[in-house]
Coordinates of C-alpha atoms in Angstrom, one line a residue:
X1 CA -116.0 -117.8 65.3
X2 CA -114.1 -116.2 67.8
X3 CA -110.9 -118.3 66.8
X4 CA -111.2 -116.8 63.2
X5 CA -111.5 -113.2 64.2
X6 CA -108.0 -113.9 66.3
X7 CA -105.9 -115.4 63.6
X8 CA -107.6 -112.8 61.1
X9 CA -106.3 -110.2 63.6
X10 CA -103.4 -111.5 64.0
X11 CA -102.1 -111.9 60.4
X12 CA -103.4 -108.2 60.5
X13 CA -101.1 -107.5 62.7
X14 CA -98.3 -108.7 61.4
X15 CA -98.9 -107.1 58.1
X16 CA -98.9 -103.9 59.7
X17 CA -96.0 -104.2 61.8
X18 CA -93.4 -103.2 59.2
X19 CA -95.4 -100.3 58.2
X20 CA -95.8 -97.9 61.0
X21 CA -97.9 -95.1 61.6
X22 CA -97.0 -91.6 62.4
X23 CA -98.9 -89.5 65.0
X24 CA -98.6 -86.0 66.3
X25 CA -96.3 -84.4 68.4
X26 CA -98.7 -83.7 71.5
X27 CA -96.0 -83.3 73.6
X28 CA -94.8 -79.8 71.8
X29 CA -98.2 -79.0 70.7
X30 CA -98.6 -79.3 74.8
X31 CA -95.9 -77.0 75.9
X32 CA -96.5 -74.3 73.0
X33 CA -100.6 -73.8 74.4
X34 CA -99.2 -73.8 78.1
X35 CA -96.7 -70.8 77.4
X36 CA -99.5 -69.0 75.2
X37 CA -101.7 -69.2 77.9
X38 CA -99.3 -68.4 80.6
X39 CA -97.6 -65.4 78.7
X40 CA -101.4 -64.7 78.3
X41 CA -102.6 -64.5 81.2
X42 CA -99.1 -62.6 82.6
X43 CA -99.7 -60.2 79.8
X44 CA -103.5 -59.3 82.1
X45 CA -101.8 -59.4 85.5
X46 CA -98.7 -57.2 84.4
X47 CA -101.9 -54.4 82.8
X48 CA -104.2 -54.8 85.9
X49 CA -101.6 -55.4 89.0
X50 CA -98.6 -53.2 87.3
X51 CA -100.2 -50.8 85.4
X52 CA -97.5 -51.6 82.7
X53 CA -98.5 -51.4 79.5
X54 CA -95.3 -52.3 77.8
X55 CA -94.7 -55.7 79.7
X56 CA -98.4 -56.4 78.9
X57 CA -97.5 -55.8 75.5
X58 CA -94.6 -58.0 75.5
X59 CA -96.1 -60.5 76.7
X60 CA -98.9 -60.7 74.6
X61 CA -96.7 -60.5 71.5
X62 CA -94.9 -63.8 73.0
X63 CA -98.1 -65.5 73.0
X64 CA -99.2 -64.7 69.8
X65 CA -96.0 -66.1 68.8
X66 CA -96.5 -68.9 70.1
X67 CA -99.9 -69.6 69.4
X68 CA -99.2 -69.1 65.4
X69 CA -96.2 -71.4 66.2
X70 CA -98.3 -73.8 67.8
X71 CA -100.8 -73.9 65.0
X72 CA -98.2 -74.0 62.4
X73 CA -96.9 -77.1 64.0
X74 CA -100.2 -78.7 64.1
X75 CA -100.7 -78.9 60.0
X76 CA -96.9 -79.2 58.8
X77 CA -96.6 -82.7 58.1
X78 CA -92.8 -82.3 59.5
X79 CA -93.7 -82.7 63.1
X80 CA -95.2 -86.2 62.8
X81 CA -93.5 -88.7 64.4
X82 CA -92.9 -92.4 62.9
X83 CA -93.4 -95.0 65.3
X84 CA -93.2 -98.9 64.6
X85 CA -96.8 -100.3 65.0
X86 CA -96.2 -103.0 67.6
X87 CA -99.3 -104.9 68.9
X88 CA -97.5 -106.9 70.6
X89 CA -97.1 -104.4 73.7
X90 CA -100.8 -103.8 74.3
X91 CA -102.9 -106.2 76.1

C-alpha cells in the first residue's frame, strides 16, 4: 500500500509542477500592519506625552492610510505572487 500512495504522489507531483500556485504577499501585508500600528501607537504618545494634537493627528491619518492600503492589498488579486510548485525541495 504504501508503495502506491508514493508513486500516486509522485505522478501528482509532477503534474503539478508546471502549474504553480500563487500565494500572498505576507511580507508587505507584514510591513503595512507594523507601520499602522506604530504610527498608531505614536499618534497616543505624541497626545498624552506632548500634548500635541496635530502630530497625533498626523499620525493617525498615516495609519489609516496604511491600514486601508494594507487591506486593499490583501483582496486585489495583483499582489499574489506566482511561484513554481517544486516538491522536490521539501523533505
Amino acid at each position: 500500500m504504501k508503495q502506491r500512495s508514493d508513486r500516486v504522489m509522485a505522478e501528482w507531483a509532477d503534474g503539478n509542477r508546471q502549474v504553480g500556485f500563487e500565494r500572498r504577499d505576507w511580507r508587505g501585508e507584514r510591513r503595512l500592519a507594523w507601520l499602522c500600528t506604530v504610527l498608531l501607537f505614536s499618534g497616543l504618545a505624541a497626545d498624552i506625552l506632548l500634548g500635541s494634537s496635530l502630530v497625533a493627528t498626523l499620525c493617525w491619518i498615516g495609519a489609516a492610510a496604511s491600514g486601508v492600503t494594507m487591506l486593499i492589498r490583501f483582496y486585489d488579486d495583483r499582489f499574489f505572487i506566482t511561484q513554481r510548485a517544486d516538491f522536490q525541495d521539501r523533505s
